[in-house]
Amino acid sequence: TSVMLAVAPDLVDMSLAEDDGIQHRVESMHFDLMHGAAASCYRPFDVLSGNGVYGKPSLASVEKGQRILEAAATAIQTLIAEFWPDRD
């Protein structure tokens, strides 16, 4: 939701944002888009979410979207540089 707010805010209706998704009961297995969990456990998505949302889109913001896009661009740039180290 944050990324969409950053790139196409006219397509986002925050009045429809509905939080959902069941966090794991074990703290070390909690995660979000920017921070992975120390451990994971597979569960079918329909068990995790009743409405197709996992997380809190109500907390989305343009600023978060911009940070996510910047982090993704940096990670891709690093991957390319490491994959082809002899290219400028």
PDB file of C-alpha atoms in Angstrom:
ATOM      1  CA  THR A   1       0.000   0.000   0.000  1.00  0.00           C
ATOM      2  CA  SER A   2       2.839   2.367   0.824  1.00  0.00           C
ATOM      3  CA  VAL A   3       4.531   1.700  -2.524  1.00  0.00           C
ATOM      4  CA  MET A   4       1.281   2.370  -4.358  1.00  0.00           C
ATOM      5  CA  LEU A   5       0.839   5.603  -2.397  1.00  0.00           C
ATOM      6  CA  ALA A   6       4.325   6.628  -3.551  1.00  0.00           C
ATOM      7  CA  VAL A   7       3.901   5.765  -7.242  1.00  0.00           C
ATOM      8  CA  ALA A   8       0.168   6.058  -7.955  1.00  0.00           C
ATOM      9  CA  PRO A   9      -1.676   7.719  -5.072  1.00  0.00           C
ATOM     10  CA  ASP A  10      -4.731   8.298  -7.253  1.00  0.00           C
ATOM     11  CA  LEU A  11      -5.269   4.512  -7.339  1.00  0.00           C
ATOM     12  CA  VAL A  12      -5.329   4.144  -3.540  1.00  0.00           C
ATOM     13  CA  ASP A  13      -8.483   4.616  -1.474  1.00  0.00           C
ATOM     14  CA  MET A  14      -7.289   4.570   2.129  1.00  0.00           C
ATOM     15  CA  SER A  15     -10.890   4.526   3.352  1.00  0.00           C
ATOM     16  CA  LEU A  16     -10.925   0.901   2.166  1.00  0.00           C
ATOM     17  CA  ALA A  17      -7.712  -0.056   3.989  1.00  0.00           C
ATOM     18  CA  GLU A  18      -8.513  -2.958   6.286  1.00  0.00           C
ATOM     19  CA  ASP A  19      -5.862  -4.474   8.539  1.00  0.00           C
ATOM     20  CA  ASP A  20      -5.713  -8.265   8.732  1.00  0.00           C
ATOM     21  CA  GLY A  21      -3.348 -11.172   9.089  1.00  0.00           C
ATOM     22  CA  ILE A  22      -2.476 -13.265  12.074  1.00  0.00           C
ATOM     23  CA  GLN A  23       0.995 -12.675  13.495  1.00  0.00           C
ATOM     24  CA  HIS A  24       2.728 -15.815  14.706  1.00  0.00           C
ATOM     25  CA  ARG A  25       2.506 -16.302  18.465  1.00  0.00           C
ATOM     26  CA  VAL A  26       6.306 -16.670  18.699  1.00  0.00           C
ATOM     27  CA  GLU A  27       7.972 -13.230  18.715  1.00  0.00           C
ATOM     28  CA  SER A  28      11.086 -14.372  16.790  1.00  0.00           C
ATOM     29  CA  MET A  29       8.827 -15.384  13.882  1.00  0.00           C
ATOM     30  CA  HIS A  30       7.261 -11.927  13.412  1.00  0.00           C
ATOM     31  CA  PHE A  31       8.218 -10.145  10.203  1.00  0.00           C
ATOM     32  CA  ASP A  32       7.317  -7.292   7.886  1.00  0.00           C
ATOM     33  CA  LEU A  33       8.382  -6.180   4.434  1.00  0.00           C
ATOM     34  CA  MET A  34      11.576  -4.500   5.627  1.00  0.00           C
ATOM     35  CA  HIS A  35      12.608  -6.918   8.390  1.00  0.00           C
ATOM     36  CA  GLY A  36      12.633 -10.687   8.059  1.00  0.00           C
ATOM     37  CA  ALA A  37      11.991 -13.057  10.922  1.00  0.00           C
ATOM     38  CA  ALA A  38      14.656 -15.081  12.702  1.00  0.00           C
ATOM     39  CA  ALA A  39      12.632 -18.179  11.839  1.00  0.00           C
ATOM     40  CA  SER A  40       9.628 -18.995   9.706  1.00  0.00           C
ATOM     41  CA  CYS A  41       6.820 -21.484   9.465  1.00  0.00           C
ATOM     42  CA  TYR A  42       4.795 -22.071   6.304  1.00  0.00           C
ATOM     43  CA  ARG A  43       1.054 -21.547   6.533  1.00  0.00           C
ATOM     44  CA  PRO A  44      -1.400 -21.336   3.635  1.00  0.00           C
ATOM     45  CA  PHE A  45      -2.289 -17.700   3.000  1.00  0.00           C
ATOM     46  CA  ASP A  46      -5.993 -18.271   3.562  1.00  0.00           C
ATOM     47  CA  VAL A  47      -5.109 -19.333   7.115  1.00  0.00           C
ATOM     48  CA  LEU A  48      -3.114 -16.138   7.683  1.00  0.00           C
ATOM     49  CA  SER A  49      -5.661 -13.687   6.331  1.00  0.00           C
ATOM     50  CA  GLY A  50      -9.411 -13.574   6.029  1.00  0.00           C
ATOM     51  CA  ASN A  51      -9.527 -10.708   3.516  1.00  0.00           C
ATOM     52  CA  GLY A  52      -6.382 -11.177   1.422  1.00  0.00           C
ATOM     53  CA  VAL A  53      -4.404  -8.580   3.383  1.00  0.00           C
ATOM     54  CA  TYR A  54      -1.445  -9.414   5.580  1.00  0.00           C
ATOM     55  CA  GLY A  55      -0.413  -6.464   7.646  1.00  0.00           C
ATOM     56  CA  LYS A  56      -1.646  -2.998   8.399  1.00  0.00           C
ATOM     57  CA  PRO A  57      -2.340  -1.005   5.252  1.00  0.00           C
ATOM     58  CA  SER A  58      -3.913   1.598   7.528  1.00  0.00           C
ATOM     59  CA  LEU A  59      -0.341   2.554   8.524  1.00  0.00           C
ATOM     60  CA  ALA A  60       0.801   3.045   4.909  1.00  0.00           C
ATOM     61  CA  SER A  61       2.358   6.330   3.850  1.00  0.00           C
ATOM     62  CA  VAL A  62       4.032   7.936   0.867  1.00  0.00           C
ATOM     63  CA  GLU A  63       7.235   8.256   2.913  1.00  0.00           C
ATOM     64  CA  LYS A  64       7.295   4.530   3.696  1.00  0.00           C
ATOM     65  CA  GLY A  65       6.671   3.757   0.036  1.00  0.00           C
ATOM     66  CA  GLN A  66       9.575   5.951  -1.008  1.00  0.00           C
ATOM     67  CA  ARG A  67      11.863   4.233   1.533  1.00  0.00           C
ATOM     68  CA  ILE A  68      10.796   0.799   0.259  1.00  0.00           C
ATOM     69  CA  LEU A  69      11.449   1.815  -3.363  1.00  0.00           C
ATOM     70  CA  GLU A  70      14.832   3.311  -2.482  1.00  0.00           C
ATOM     71  CA  ALA A  71      15.833   0.155  -0.573  1.00  0.00           C
ATOM     72  CA  ALA A  72      14.733  -2.049  -3.482  1.00  0.00           C
ATOM     73  CA  ALA A  73      16.615   0.063  -6.023  1.00  0.00           C
ATOM     74  CA  THR A  74      19.766  -0.034  -3.889  1.00  0.00           C
ATOM     75  CA  ALA A  75      19.499  -3.813  -3.432  1.00  0.00           C
ATOM     76  CA  ILE A  76      19.056  -4.350  -7.175  1.00  0.00           C
ATOM     77  CA  GLN A  77      21.958  -2.024  -7.943  1.00  0.00           C
ATOM     78  CA  THR A  78      24.172  -3.950  -5.496  1.00  0.00           C
ATOM     79  CA  LEU A  79      23.092  -7.295  -6.956  1.00  0.00           C
ATOM     80  CA  ILE A  80      23.920  -6.160 -10.494  1.00  0.00           C
ATOM     81  CA  ALA A  81      27.292  -4.744  -9.424  1.00  0.00           C
ATOM     82  CA  GLU A  82      28.172  -7.987  -7.607  1.00  0.00           C
ATOM     83  CA  PHE A  83      26.932 -10.219 -10.419  1.00  0.00           C
ATOM     84  CA  TRP A  84      28.880  -8.323 -13.096  1.00  0.00           C
ATOM     85  CA  PRO A  85      31.828  -6.833 -11.164  1.00  0.00           C
ATOM     86  CA  ASP A  86      33.847  -6.096 -14.325  1.00  0.00           C
ATOM     87  CA  ARG A  87      31.186  -3.754 -15.781  1.00  0.00           C
ATOM     88  CA  ASP A  88      30.888  -0.048 -15.114  1.00  0.00           C
TER      89      ASP A  88
END
